[in-house]
PDB file of C-alpha atoms in Angstrom:
ATOM      1  CA  UNK A  23     171.066 124.609 135.465  1.00 47.00           C
ATOM      2  CA  UNK A  24     172.279 122.510 138.346  1.00 74.00           C
ATOM      3  CA  UNK A  25     169.925 122.812 141.303  1.00 83.00           C
ATOM      4  CA  UNK A  26     172.176 121.026 143.811  1.00 90.00           C
ATOM      5  CA  UNK A  27     174.337 123.109 146.160  1.00 92.00           C
ATOM      6  CA  UNK A  28     177.124 121.721 148.351  1.00 93.00           C
ATOM      7  CA  UNK A  29     178.036 122.926 151.822  1.00 94.00           C
ATOM      8  CA  UNK A  30     181.649 121.988 152.392  1.00 95.00           C
ATOM      9  CA  UNK A  31     184.861 123.168 153.998  1.00 95.00           C
ATOM     10  CA  UNK A  32     185.415 123.207 157.750  1.00 95.00           C
ATOM     11  CA  UNK A  33     182.511 120.919 158.565  1.00 95.00           C
ATOM     12  CA  UNK A  34     182.255 117.380 159.912  1.00 96.00           C
ATOM     13  CA  UNK A  35     179.574 116.512 157.363  1.00 95.00           C
ATOM     14  CA  UNK A  36     179.273 117.851 153.844  1.00 95.00           C
ATOM     15  CA  UNK A  37     175.660 118.688 153.103  1.00 93.00           C
ATOM     16  CA  UNK A  38     173.984 118.480 149.711  1.00 93.00           C
ATOM     17  CA  UNK A  39     171.127 120.960 149.369  1.00 92.00           C
ATOM     18  CA  UNK A  40     168.279 120.349 146.931  1.00 91.00           C
ATOM     19  CA  UNK A  41     165.985 123.413 146.973  1.00 91.00           C
ATOM     20  CA  UNK A  42     163.434 121.540 144.855  1.00 86.00           C
ATOM     21  CA  UNK A  43     162.191 119.587 147.870  1.00 88.00           C
ATOM     22  CA  UNK A  44     162.033 122.461 150.367  1.00 87.00           C
ATOM     23  CA  UNK A  45     158.448 123.257 149.394  1.00 83.00           C
ATOM     24  CA  UNK A  46     157.476 120.233 151.529  1.00 83.00           C
ATOM     25  CA  UNK A  47     159.643 121.316 154.487  1.00 84.00           C
ATOM     26  CA  UNK A  48     157.824 122.579 157.581  1.00 84.00           C
ATOM     27  CA  UNK A  49     160.632 125.076 158.231  1.00 87.00           C
ATOM     28  CA  UNK A  50     159.780 127.095 155.121  1.00 89.00           C
ATOM     29  CA  UNK A  51     158.855 130.725 155.642  1.00 89.00           C
ATOM     30  CA  UNK A  52     156.754 133.129 153.614  1.00 89.00           C
ATOM     31  CA  UNK A  53     159.162 135.735 152.234  1.00 88.00           C
ATOM     32  CA  UNK A  54     156.386 138.215 151.474  1.00 85.00           C
ATOM     33  CA  UNK A  55     155.829 138.738 155.214  1.00 85.00           C
ATOM     34  CA  UNK A  56     158.966 137.425 156.942  1.00 84.00           C
ATOM     35  CA  UNK A  57     161.029 140.627 156.833  1.00 80.00           C
ATOM     36  CA  UNK A  58     158.072 142.818 157.812  1.00 79.00           C
ATOM     37  CA  UNK A  59     157.444 141.154 161.160  1.00 65.00           C
ATOM     38  CA  UNK A  60     159.544 141.082 164.317  1.00 60.00           C
ATOM     39  CA  UNK A  61     161.858 138.078 164.374  1.00 55.00           C
ATOM     40  CA  UNK A  62     161.591 135.905 167.460  1.00 55.00           C
ATOM     41  CA  UNK A  63     163.747 132.866 168.133  1.00 58.00           C
ATOM     42  CA  UNK A  64     161.502 129.812 168.252  1.00 61.00           C
ATOM     43  CA  UNK A  65     162.036 126.646 170.176  1.00 68.00           C
ATOM     44  CA  UNK A  66     161.172 123.974 167.603  1.00 71.00           C
ATOM     45  CA  UNK A  67     160.228 121.391 170.243  1.00 77.00           C
ATOM     46  CA  UNK A  68     157.913 123.865 171.925  1.00 83.00           C
ATOM     47  CA  UNK A  69     156.321 124.810 168.581  1.00 82.00           C
ATOM     48  CA  UNK A  70     155.811 121.131 167.734  1.00 81.00           C
ATOM     49  CA  UNK A  71     154.295 120.422 171.137  1.00 86.00           C
ATOM     50  CA  UNK A  72     151.871 123.330 170.756  1.00 85.00           C
ATOM     51  CA  UNK A  73     150.832 122.178 167.273  1.00 84.00           C
ATOM     52  CA  UNK A  74     150.231 118.601 168.416  1.00 84.00           C
ATOM     53  CA  UNK A  75     148.320 119.798 171.475  1.00 87.00           C
ATOM     54  CA  UNK A  76     146.150 122.043 169.338  1.00 85.00           C
ATOM     55  CA  UNK A  77     145.391 119.174 166.962  1.00 80.00           C
ATOM     56  CA  UNK A  78     144.644 116.772 169.833  1.00 80.00           C
ATOM     57  CA  UNK A  79     142.373 119.301 171.525  1.00 83.00           C
ATOM     58  CA  UNK A  80     140.526 119.878 168.250  1.00 78.00           C
ATOM     59  CA  UNK A  81     139.954 116.149 167.769  1.00 76.00           C
ATOM     60  CA  UNK A  82     138.611 115.820 171.304  1.00 77.00           C
ATOM     61  CA  UNK A  83     136.284 118.783 170.806  1.00 75.00           C
ATOM     62  CA  UNK A  84     135.086 117.977 167.271  1.00 73.00           C
ATOM     63  CA  UNK A  85     135.789 114.271 167.023  1.00 68.00           C
ATOM     64  CA  UNK A  86     138.013 112.573 164.479  1.00 62.00           C
ATOM     65  CA  UNK A  87     135.560 113.424 161.716  1.00 57.00           C
ATOM     66  CA  UNK A  88     136.862 115.886 159.180  1.00 58.00           C
ATOM     67  CA  UNK A  89     134.469 118.826 159.194  1.00 57.00           C
ATOM     68  CA  UNK A  90     134.189 120.983 156.081  1.00 58.00           C
ATOM     69  CA  UNK A  91     136.482 123.586 157.630  1.00 62.00           C
ATOM     70  CA  UNK A  92     139.420 121.168 157.510  1.00 61.00           C
ATOM     71  CA  UNK A  93     138.939 120.624 153.794  1.00 64.00           C
ATOM     72  CA  UNK A  94     138.789 124.373 153.272  1.00 66.00           C
ATOM     73  CA  UNK A  95     141.970 124.860 155.307  1.00 66.00           C
ATOM     74  CA  UNK A  96     143.755 122.147 153.302  1.00 66.00           C
ATOM     75  CA  UNK A  97     142.655 123.742 150.029  1.00 66.00           C
ATOM     76  CA  UNK A  98     143.899 127.136 151.235  1.00 59.00           C
ATOM     77  CA  UNK A  99     147.289 125.651 152.182  1.00 67.00           C
ATOM     78  CA  UNK A 100     147.565 123.950 148.785  1.00 67.00           C
ATOM     79  CA  UNK A 101     146.817 127.205 146.967  1.00 70.00           C
ATOM     80  CA  UNK A 102     149.309 129.031 149.193  1.00 69.00           C
ATOM     81  CA  UNK A 103     152.054 126.525 148.290  1.00 67.00           C
ATOM     82  CA  UNK A 104     151.274 126.800 144.575  1.00 71.00           C
ATOM     83  CA  UNK A 105     151.352 130.610 144.526  1.00 76.00           C
ATOM     84  CA  UNK A 106     153.616 131.627 147.423  1.00 82.00           C
ATOM     85  CA  UNK A 107     157.136 133.007 147.668  1.00 87.00           C
ATOM     86  CA  UNK A 108     159.140 130.956 150.147  1.00 90.00           C
ATOM     87  CA  UNK A 109     162.531 130.684 151.778  1.00 91.00           C
ATOM     88  CA  UNK A 110     164.183 128.514 154.395  1.00 93.00           C
ATOM     89  CA  UNK A 111     166.611 129.443 157.201  1.00 94.00           C
ATOM     90  CA  UNK A 112     170.255 128.461 156.734  1.00 95.00           C
ATOM     91  CA  UNK A 113     170.853 127.826 160.459  1.00 94.00           C
ATOM     92  CA  UNK A 114     169.553 124.206 160.584  1.00 93.00           C
ATOM     93  CA  UNK A 115     171.869 123.234 157.738  1.00 94.00           C
ATOM     94  CA  UNK A 116     174.855 124.761 159.536  1.00 94.00           C
ATOM     95  CA  UNK A 117     173.950 122.869 162.694  1.00 93.00           C
ATOM     96  CA  UNK A 118     173.620 119.568 160.800  1.00 93.00           C
ATOM     97  CA  UNK A 119     176.957 120.078 159.035  1.00 94.00           C
ATOM     98  CA  UNK A 120     178.628 120.511 162.450  1.00 95.00           C
ATOM     99  CA  UNK A 121     180.906 123.443 161.708  1.00 95.00           C
ATOM    100  CA  UNK A 122     184.442 123.227 163.136  1.00 96.00           C
ATOM    101  CA  UNK A 123     185.302 125.491 166.068  1.00 94.00           C
ATOM    102  CA  UNK A 124     188.004 127.310 164.080  1.00 96.00           C
ATOM    103  CA  UNK A 125     185.637 128.297 161.236  1.00 95.00           C
ATOM    104  CA  UNK A 126     184.998 132.032 161.038  1.00 95.00           C
ATOM    105  CA  UNK A 127     183.211 132.733 157.762  1.00 96.00           C
ATOM    106  CA  UNK A 128     180.951 131.412 155.042  1.00 96.00           C
ATOM    107  CA  UNK A 129     181.855 131.936 151.414  1.00 96.00           C
ATOM    108  CA  UNK A 130     178.996 131.961 148.913  1.00 95.00           C
ATOM    109  CA  UNK A 131     180.287 131.053 145.445  1.00 94.00           C
ATOM    110  CA  UNK A 132     178.106 132.411 142.633  1.00 92.00           C
ATOM    111  CA  UNK A 133     178.566 132.283 138.871  1.00 90.00           C
ATOM    112  CA  UNK A 134     180.561 135.512 138.805  1.00 90.00           C
ATOM    113  CA  UNK A 135     181.664 136.378 142.348  1.00 92.00           C
ATOM    114  CA  UNK A 136     182.514 135.160 145.835  1.00 94.00           C
ATOM    115  CA  UNK A 137     180.771 136.758 148.803  1.00 94.00           C
ATOM    116  CA  UNK A 138     182.089 136.257 152.321  1.00 95.00           C
ATOM    117  CA  UNK A 139     179.803 136.464 155.347  1.00 94.00           C
ATOM    118  CA  UNK A 140     180.975 136.156 158.981  1.00 95.00           C
ATOM    119  CA  UNK A 141     179.848 132.848 160.494  1.00 94.00           C
ATOM    120  CA  UNK A 142     177.968 134.675 163.248  1.00 91.00           C
ATOM    121  CA  UNK A 143     175.864 136.482 160.604  1.00 92.00           C
ATOM    122  CA  UNK A 144     175.464 133.359 158.455  1.00 93.00           C
ATOM    123  CA  UNK A 145     173.166 131.805 161.054  1.00 93.00           C
ATOM    124  CA  UNK A 146     170.599 134.460 160.120  1.00 93.00           C
ATOM    125  CA  UNK A 147     170.729 133.903 156.338  1.00 95.00           C
ATOM    126  CA  UNK A 148     167.545 132.958 154.519  1.00 94.00           C
ATOM    127  CA  UNK A 149     167.609 130.942 151.292  1.00 94.00           C
ATOM    128  CA  UNK A 150     164.774 131.914 148.970  1.00 92.00           C
ATOM    129  CA  UNK A 151     163.810 128.974 146.759  1.00 91.00           C
ATOM    130  CA  UNK A 152     160.502 129.883 145.103  1.00 88.00           C
ATOM    131  CA  UNK A 153     158.804 132.986 143.774  1.00 88.00           C
ATOM    132  CA  UNK A 154     155.071 133.059 143.178  1.00 84.00           C
ATOM    133  CA  UNK A 155     154.908 129.271 143.306  1.00 79.00           C
ATOM    134  CA  UNK A 156     157.723 128.662 140.812  1.00 84.00           C
ATOM    135  CA  UNK A 157     161.296 127.480 141.466  1.00 83.00           C
ATOM    136  CA  UNK A 158     164.073 129.992 140.811  1.00 85.00           C
ATOM    137  CA  UNK A 159     165.292 128.550 137.524  1.00 83.00           C
ATOM    138  CA  UNK A 160     166.749 131.632 135.794  1.00 86.00           C
ATOM    139  CA  UNK A 161     168.966 133.030 138.535  1.00 85.00           C
ATOM    140  CA  UNK A 162     168.749 130.314 141.200  1.00 81.00           C
ATOM    141  CA  UNK A 163     168.545 127.704 142.483  1.00 91.00           C
ATOM    142  CA  UNK A 164     168.487 129.964 145.561  1.00 92.00           C
ATOM    143  CA  UNK A 165     168.522 133.638 146.444  1.00 92.00           C
ATOM    144  CA  UNK A 166     170.346 134.479 149.657  1.00 94.00           C
ATOM    145  CA  UNK A 167     168.866 137.122 151.950  1.00 94.00           C
ATOM    146  CA  UNK A 168     170.497 138.603 155.027  1.00 93.00           C
ATOM    147  CA  UNK A 169     168.505 138.064 158.225  1.00 87.00           C
ATOM    148  CA  UNK A 170     167.777 141.768 158.612  1.00 86.00           C
ATOM    149  CA  UNK A 171     166.323 141.994 155.092  1.00 85.00           C
ATOM    150  CA  UNK A 172     168.865 144.644 154.052  1.00 88.00           C
ATOM    151  CA  UNK A 173     169.302 143.009 150.627  1.00 89.00           C
ATOM    152  CA  UNK A 174     165.629 142.183 150.090  1.00 86.00           C
ATOM    153  CA  UNK A 175     165.502 144.077 146.777  1.00 89.00           C
ATOM    154  CA  UNK A 176     168.893 142.773 145.625  1.00 92.00           C
ATOM    155  CA  UNK A 177     169.556 139.251 146.999  1.00 92.00           C
ATOM    156  CA  UNK A 178     172.642 137.180 146.254  1.00 93.00           C
ATOM    157  CA  UNK A 179     171.736 135.082 143.204  1.00 93.00           C
ATOM    158  CA  UNK A 180     173.167 132.181 141.178  1.00 91.00           C
ATOM    159  CA  UNK A 181     174.721 130.498 144.234  1.00 92.00           C
ATOM    160  CA  UNK A 182     176.534 127.322 143.212  1.00 92.00           C
ATOM    161  CA  UNK A 183     178.493 126.380 146.317  1.00 94.00           C
ATOM    162  CA  UNK A 184     178.845 127.237 150.009  1.00 95.00           C
ATOM    163  CA  UNK A 185     182.234 126.891 151.674  1.00 96.00           C
ATOM    164  CA  UNK A 186     182.751 127.181 155.431  1.00 96.00           C
ATOM    165  CA  UNK A 187     186.190 128.662 156.172  1.00 95.00           C
TER     166      UNK A 187
END
């Protein structure tokens, strides 16, 4: 199985996706809860600023010493990564590829079919890359979910290529 997926077509920059490294990406989302909660657009700079402020405030309050709670939190996060089901939004990859103005759709090429999604809807796609802590080796490397979760039980599987048209 080839785990590399290309984004190509009407883009300024072709992007090579490697789902194997997304487990370390801060943009990953927990798919077991993502579609059950209300979706709110986040400002990444604002989220980063809040996280840094929270950390700085904690260090001022508790000192730079690592209390036992930090070790417990780190252990919890490690266990969560090893057992969780995760995905990552497609939107940042589209933005980095710099899609041409005349592009209107995204074609997902799988082993046995081609699925076309309007570009406006493609910004909401979620790429699932792990299930219960394991990469999607049998029918992966990614599962594609629509942003509204309408295909949660039956995602698009075996995606090999993404073409912007």
